[in-house]
Structure formats: C-alpha cells, structure tokens
Coordinates of C-alpha atoms in Angstrom, one line a residue:
X1 CA -14.5 47.7 16.4
X2 CA -14.1 46.4 12.9
X3 CA -17.2 45.2 11.0
X4 CA -17.0 42.7 8.2
X5 CA -19.9 42.3 5.8
X6 CA -21.7 39.0 5.4
X7 CA -20.7 39.0 1.7
X8 CA -17.0 39.2 2.7
X9 CA -17.4 36.4 5.3
X10 CA -19.2 34.2 2.7
X11 CA -16.5 34.9 0.1
X12 CA -13.7 34.0 2.5
X13 CA -15.6 30.8 3.6
X14 CA -16.2 29.7 0.0
X15 CA -12.6 30.3 -1.0
X16 CA -11.3 28.3 2.0
X17 CA -13.7 25.5 1.2
X18 CA -12.6 25.4 -2.5
X19 CA -8.9 25.4 -1.3
X20 CA -9.6 22.5 1.1
X21 CA -11.3 20.5 -1.7
X22 CA -8.5 21.1 -4.1
X23 CA -5.9 20.1 -1.5
X24 CA -7.8 16.9 -0.8
X25 CA -8.0 16.1 -4.5
X26 CA -4.5 16.9 -5.5
X27 CA -2.2 16.6 -2.5
X28 CA -2.0 13.0 -1.6
X29 CA 0.8 11.7 0.6
X30 CA 2.1 8.7 2.4
X31 CA 2.5 8.3 6.2
X32 CA 6.1 8.6 7.5
X33 CA 8.1 5.5 6.7
X34 CA 5.9 4.6 3.7
X35 CA 7.1 5.0 0.1
X36 CA 4.7 6.3 -2.7
X37 CA 4.2 4.6 -6.0
X38 CA 1.3 5.8 -8.2
X39 CA -1.7 6.4 -5.9
X40 CA -0.5 4.0 -3.2
X41 CA 2.0 3.8 -0.4
X42 CA 4.2 0.8 0.3
X43 CA 6.2 -0.3 3.4
X44 CA 8.5 -3.3 3.8
X45 CA 8.4 -5.1 7.2
X46 CA 11.3 -7.2 8.3
X47 CA 9.3 -9.1 11.0
X48 CA 8.9 -12.7 10.1
X49 CA 5.3 -13.6 10.0
X50 CA 3.1 -16.3 8.4
X51 CA 1.1 -15.0 5.5
X52 CA -2.1 -14.7 7.6
X53 CA -0.2 -12.9 10.4
X54 CA 1.4 -10.6 7.8
X55 CA -2.0 -9.6 6.4
X56 CA -3.4 -8.9 9.9
X57 CA -0.3 -6.7 10.6
X58 CA -0.9 -4.8 7.4
X59 CA -4.6 -4.3 8.3
X60 CA -3.5 -2.9 11.6
X61 CA -1.7 -0.2 9.6
X62 CA -4.8 0.5 7.4
X63 CA -3.3 -1.5 4.6
X64 CA -3.2 -5.0 3.0
X65 CA -0.4 -7.2 1.8
X66 CA 0.7 -5.5 -1.4
X67 CA -1.1 -6.2 -4.7
X68 CA 0.9 -5.8 -7.8
X69 CA -0.6 -4.7 -11.1
X70 CA 2.2 -4.1 -13.6
X71 CA 5.9 -4.9 -14.4
X72 CA 6.8 -1.4 -13.2
X73 CA 5.1 -1.9 -9.9
X74 CA 6.7 -5.3 -9.5
X75 CA 10.1 -3.7 -10.1
X76 CA 9.3 -1.0 -7.6
X77 CA 8.4 -3.6 -4.9
X78 CA 11.5 -5.6 -5.7
X79 CA 13.7 -2.5 -5.4
X80 CA 12.0 -1.5 -2.1
X81 CA 12.8 -4.9 -0.6
X82 CA 16.4 -4.8 -1.9
X83 CA 16.8 -1.3 -0.5
X84 CA 15.7 -2.4 2.9
X85 CA 17.5 -5.7 3.0
X86 CA 20.4 -5.5 0.6
X87 CA 19.1 -8.6 -1.2
X88 CA 16.2 -10.0 -3.2
X89 CA 14.7 -11.5 -0.1
X90 CA 11.6 -13.7 -0.4
X91 CA 8.7 -11.6 0.9
X92 CA 5.0 -12.1 1.2
X93 CA 2.6 -10.2 -1.0
X94 CA -1.2 -10.2 -1.0
X95 CA -2.0 -12.9 -3.6
X96 CA -3.7 -16.1 -2.7
X97 CA -5.9 -18.9 -4.1
X98 CA -7.2 -20.3 -0.8
X99 CA -10.8 -19.8 -1.8
X100 CA -10.6 -21.9 -5.0
X101 CA -7.5 -23.6 -6.4
X102 CA -5.9 -21.6 -9.2
X103 CA -8.3 -18.7 -8.9
X104 CA -5.9 -16.0 -7.8
X105 CA -7.0 -12.9 -6.0
X106 CA -5.6 -10.0 -3.9
X107 CA -6.4 -9.4 -0.2
X108 CA -7.2 -5.7 -1.0
X109 CA -10.0 -6.8 -3.4
X110 CA -8.4 -5.4 -6.5
X111 CA -8.5 -7.2 -9.8
X112 CA -5.9 -9.9 -10.5
X113 CA -4.6 -8.4 -13.7
X114 CA -0.9 -9.1 -13.6
X115 CA 1.4 -12.0 -12.6
X116 CA 5.0 -12.9 -13.1
X117 CA 5.4 -16.5 -11.9
X118 CA 8.7 -18.2 -11.8
X119 CA 9.2 -21.1 -14.2
X120 CA 7.0 -24.0 -13.2
X121 CA 4.9 -21.9 -10.8
X122 CA 2.3 -21.9 -9.4
X123 CA 2.6 -25.6 -8.7
X124 CA 0.7 -26.1 -5.4
X125 CA 3.3 -28.5 -4.0
X126 CA 1.7 -30.9 -1.5
X127 CA -1.6 -29.3 -2.3
X128 CA -1.0 -26.7 0.4
X129 CA 0.7 -23.7 -1.4
X130 CA -2.0 -21.0 -1.7
X131 CA 0.0 -17.8 -0.9
X132 CA 2.3 -15.6 -3.0
X133 CA 5.8 -14.7 -2.3
X134 CA 7.9 -12.3 -4.4
X135 CA 11.6 -12.7 -5.2
X136 CA 11.4 -16.5 -5.4
X137 CA 13.5 -16.7 -8.6
X138 CA 15.1 -13.3 -9.2
X139 CA 12.1 -11.0 -9.3
X140 CA 9.4 -13.7 -9.9
X141 CA 6.7 -15.1 -7.8
X142 CA 6.1 -18.5 -6.2
X143 CA 3.1 -20.0 -4.4
X144 CA 4.0 -21.2 -1.0
X145 CA 2.5 -22.6 2.2
X146 CA 1.0 -20.3 4.8
X147 CA 3.0 -21.7 7.8
X148 CA 6.3 -20.3 6.5
X149 CA 7.4 -17.1 8.3
X150 CA 9.1 -14.4 6.4
X151 CA 9.1 -10.6 5.8
X152 CA 6.2 -8.9 4.0
X153 CA 5.2 -5.8 2.2
X154 CA 2.1 -3.8 2.8
X155 CA 0.3 -1.3 0.5
X156 CA -2.4 1.3 1.2
X157 CA -4.0 4.2 -0.6
X158 CA -2.3 7.5 -0.3
X159 CA -3.9 9.8 2.4
X160 CA -4.6 13.4 1.9
X161 CA -2.3 15.8 3.8
X162 CA -3.6 19.3 4.3
X163 CA -1.6 22.3 5.3
X164 CA -3.1 25.8 5.3
X165 CA -1.6 29.1 6.5
X166 CA -3.8 32.2 7.2
X167 CA -1.8 35.1 8.5
X168 CA -0.2 33.9 11.7
X169 CA -2.4 30.9 12.0
X170 CA -1.2 27.5 10.6
X171 CA -3.4 24.5 10.4
X172 CA -1.9 21.1 9.5
X173 CA -4.3 18.2 9.2
X174 CA -3.3 14.6 8.5
X175 CA -5.7 11.7 8.8
X176 CA -5.0 9.0 11.3
X177 CA -2.2 6.8 9.7
X178 CA -2.2 4.0 12.2

C-alpha cells in the first residue's frame, strides 16, 4: 500500500486549482459553429425571422442579436455574413429605439458607442422603423420595421473551455452552449 502525505495531497490540490483558474481566465472559446472576435462569439442564421423573433432565437442560444462597437467589428460582421451568403445580405443586428425615438440601444445592454448609418438614416419612415439592419447600403445600417423577416446574427460572450490530462485520465469540461 502506498501512503501519500497530507502535504503532498494539499500541494497537488492547490496546483490543480491554480491550473483550473488560469484555464478559466485565459482559455476562452466559442461553441461549435460560432466565430470568435475579441471576447465574443458570433453566428449568422439564415432563417428569416422578424427582429423580435430573431432576438428570441438568439436568446435560446445564450446570446443576443449582435451589438457592434467599432469599425473593425462592423467589418468582421459584414464579412461573416458575406462568407455565409456570398453577398452583403441585409441582416438584423441588436440595435433598436423602440423605448424612445432616436435613443438607440443594444439588446445585450451594452453601451451604444458606435454607429455607421447609411446616408439619410435613421429616418423612421412611417414612424414605425425602430430596428437596425446591417448591409443596407454596402456595409452601412438602416432602421427598419419589425415585421420584415430576414436573416440575423447573434453574439455571445466566449465560454471557457477546460481540458486537463493527468496521467491516463483526461477531463474535458465545456459549459452548456445551448
């Protein structure tokens, strides 16, 4: 029978705990089928939904309709859509002003700190355009009415992926990705 001292067990446990914490902090990943950008993961959906249906679909995947915070992120989203469709297809993103006219916000609660409206937009045609679509005019945005059905793009925070091998034992833990 092999005996292991309490100090050895404590040292092994402390080391494994530290490794686990470091993996959680530095090894963020995206679920299968999602594409990373910065600290988030994006996925294009070719289903044609209204803006509200699209947001509900994103939420069922632990995400929201995509918020966009820079020219680089906008270009990434445009490229992701073009890669999936072969064109600059009009696609729902998470911007809206349905709470108060011309007070734009994102469904994920992040700060509205970037916009690239097409010329003359947002214009609230018919006083019913409260939802943002990308690729309206090249890579620019348009406000549009909720009833229109089209593709959409979701974004979510990257999830930690943990993989640890100890001798012949391998443990792979990935949080539920919906």
